[in-house]
């Protein structure tokens, strides 16, 4: 089954993720103006590109986060990524990110669980 252009952009971002250029790469994915991200297990929440850059990608940079995309699934307005994460201290985390797309196919909400 083929992915939408937004899901393909998310997949490309995940496959090529590098903490040094994370936000620059992420900014190629179409988003709404005030898209929102919540990562409750990490205590992170941000709204809009500036907060996402500072808070979310600040965390990625501080922890030199590595991501491995295990799988990506698109179901209606939802894109779900299964990920293996690793920090500079060697901690490994298995997580799921769920992206809610708006009617124009832009990312509006992200949950990192």
mmCIF file of C-alpha atoms in Angstrom:
data_model
loop_
_atom_site.group_PDB
_atom_site.id
_atom_site.type_symbol
_atom_site.label_atom_id
_atom_site.label_comp_id
_atom_site.label_asym_id
_atom_site.label_seq_id
_atom_site.Cartn_x
_atom_site.Cartn_y
_atom_site.Cartn_z
ATOM 1 C CA UNK A 1 0.000 0.000 0.000
ATOM 2 C CA UNK A 2 1.418 3.375 -0.957
ATOM 3 C CA UNK A 3 1.840 6.268 1.459
ATOM 4 C CA UNK A 4 0.527 9.809 1.001
ATOM 5 C CA UNK A 5 3.045 12.530 0.187
ATOM 6 C CA UNK A 6 3.016 13.679 3.830
ATOM 7 C CA UNK A 7 3.593 10.140 5.120
ATOM 8 C CA UNK A 8 6.435 9.759 2.601
ATOM 9 C CA UNK A 9 7.938 13.034 3.873
ATOM 10 C CA UNK A 10 7.693 11.771 7.472
ATOM 11 C CA UNK A 11 9.291 8.472 6.421
ATOM 12 C CA UNK A 12 12.152 10.279 4.675
ATOM 13 C CA UNK A 13 12.689 12.462 7.744
ATOM 14 C CA UNK A 14 12.775 9.416 10.051
ATOM 15 C CA UNK A 15 15.063 7.334 7.822
ATOM 16 C CA UNK A 16 17.562 10.188 7.403
ATOM 17 C CA UNK A 17 17.237 11.610 10.956
ATOM 18 C CA UNK A 18 20.366 13.219 12.392
ATOM 19 C CA UNK A 19 20.168 15.119 15.679
ATOM 20 C CA UNK A 20 22.515 17.818 14.331
ATOM 21 C CA UNK A 21 20.153 18.744 11.480
ATOM 22 C CA UNK A 22 16.874 17.416 12.888
ATOM 23 C CA UNK A 23 14.719 20.534 12.737
ATOM 24 C CA UNK A 24 16.041 21.541 9.324
ATOM 25 C CA UNK A 25 15.082 18.118 7.968
ATOM 26 C CA UNK A 26 11.733 18.072 9.820
ATOM 27 C CA UNK A 27 10.786 21.476 8.375
ATOM 28 C CA UNK A 28 10.354 19.808 4.963
ATOM 29 C CA UNK A 29 7.284 17.941 6.307
ATOM 30 C CA UNK A 30 4.050 19.935 5.752
ATOM 31 C CA UNK A 31 2.548 21.143 9.046
ATOM 32 C CA UNK A 32 -0.183 23.495 10.205
ATOM 33 C CA UNK A 33 0.848 26.846 11.686
ATOM 34 C CA UNK A 34 0.173 25.822 15.296
ATOM 35 C CA UNK A 35 0.854 22.108 15.174
ATOM 36 C CA UNK A 36 1.192 20.537 18.607
ATOM 37 C CA UNK A 37 3.459 17.787 19.937
ATOM 38 C CA UNK A 38 3.127 15.919 23.200
ATOM 39 C CA UNK A 39 5.676 13.421 24.558
ATOM 40 C CA UNK A 40 4.221 12.613 27.995
ATOM 41 C CA UNK A 41 6.834 10.030 29.011
ATOM 42 C CA UNK A 42 9.564 12.629 28.472
ATOM 43 C CA UNK A 43 7.605 15.542 29.949
ATOM 44 C CA UNK A 44 7.798 17.459 26.666
ATOM 45 C CA UNK A 45 5.077 19.544 25.031
ATOM 46 C CA UNK A 46 5.346 22.195 22.335
ATOM 47 C CA UNK A 47 3.118 24.153 19.948
ATOM 48 C CA UNK A 48 4.259 25.780 16.709
ATOM 49 C CA UNK A 49 7.550 25.612 14.849
ATOM 50 C CA UNK A 50 9.548 27.784 17.268
ATOM 51 C CA UNK A 51 8.630 25.738 20.347
ATOM 52 C CA UNK A 52 9.081 22.470 18.452
ATOM 53 C CA UNK A 53 12.568 23.613 17.421
ATOM 54 C CA UNK A 54 13.536 24.828 20.886
ATOM 55 C CA UNK A 55 11.914 22.185 23.104
ATOM 56 C CA UNK A 56 11.668 18.995 21.061
ATOM 57 C CA UNK A 57 14.782 19.373 18.946
ATOM 58 C CA UNK A 58 16.605 20.877 21.929
ATOM 59 C CA UNK A 59 15.975 17.547 23.677
ATOM 60 C CA UNK A 60 17.192 15.636 20.599
ATOM 61 C CA UNK A 61 20.389 17.691 20.463
ATOM 62 C CA UNK A 62 21.053 17.554 24.202
ATOM 63 C CA UNK A 63 20.720 13.754 24.143
ATOM 64 C CA UNK A 64 22.332 13.245 20.703
ATOM 65 C CA UNK A 65 19.272 11.172 19.906
ATOM 66 C CA UNK A 66 19.504 8.435 17.283
ATOM 67 C CA UNK A 67 16.339 7.106 15.644
ATOM 68 C CA UNK A 68 15.718 3.899 13.744
ATOM 69 C CA UNK A 69 12.429 3.639 11.867
ATOM 70 C CA UNK A 70 11.102 0.110 12.408
ATOM 71 C CA UNK A 71 7.818 0.575 10.524
ATOM 72 C CA UNK A 72 5.424 3.232 9.273
ATOM 73 C CA UNK A 73 1.691 2.755 8.781
ATOM 74 C CA UNK A 74 -0.892 5.166 7.406
ATOM 75 C CA UNK A 75 -4.541 4.696 8.341
ATOM 76 C CA UNK A 76 -6.901 7.471 7.241
ATOM 77 C CA UNK A 77 -5.723 10.750 8.750
ATOM 78 C CA UNK A 78 -3.173 9.013 11.005
ATOM 79 C CA UNK A 79 0.460 8.155 10.310
ATOM 80 C CA UNK A 80 2.108 5.923 12.901
ATOM 81 C CA UNK A 81 5.850 5.328 13.215
ATOM 82 C CA UNK A 82 7.388 2.579 15.320
ATOM 83 C CA UNK A 83 10.852 3.675 16.416
ATOM 84 C CA UNK A 84 13.920 2.506 18.273
ATOM 85 C CA UNK A 85 15.653 5.445 19.959
ATOM 86 C CA UNK A 86 19.086 5.621 21.543
ATOM 87 C CA UNK A 87 20.618 8.437 23.606
ATOM 88 C CA UNK A 88 24.268 9.415 23.981
ATOM 89 C CA UNK A 89 24.265 7.777 27.432
ATOM 90 C CA UNK A 90 23.285 4.480 25.796
ATOM 91 C CA UNK A 91 19.659 4.400 26.938
ATOM 92 C CA UNK A 92 17.408 2.590 24.469
ATOM 93 C CA UNK A 93 13.744 3.457 24.096
ATOM 94 C CA UNK A 94 11.101 1.803 21.954
ATOM 95 C CA UNK A 95 8.391 4.287 21.084
ATOM 96 C CA UNK A 96 5.499 5.019 18.794
ATOM 97 C CA UNK A 97 4.805 8.407 17.221
ATOM 98 C CA UNK A 98 1.313 9.134 15.951
ATOM 99 C CA UNK A 99 0.799 12.023 13.540
ATOM 100 C CA UNK A 100 -2.711 13.401 12.928
ATOM 101 C CA UNK A 101 -3.055 15.038 9.520
ATOM 102 C CA UNK A 102 -5.590 17.758 8.769
ATOM 103 C CA UNK A 103 -7.927 17.713 5.765
ATOM 104 C CA UNK A 104 -5.155 19.245 3.624
ATOM 105 C CA UNK A 105 -2.672 16.527 4.586
ATOM 106 C CA UNK A 106 -0.597 18.656 6.961
ATOM 107 C CA UNK A 107 0.628 17.436 10.354
ATOM 108 C CA UNK A 108 -1.554 19.021 13.045
ATOM 109 C CA UNK A 109 -0.872 16.881 16.130
ATOM 110 C CA UNK A 110 1.940 14.548 17.169
ATOM 111 C CA UNK A 111 1.950 12.155 20.093
ATOM 112 C CA UNK A 112 5.252 10.483 21.001
ATOM 113 C CA UNK A 113 4.395 7.535 23.231
#
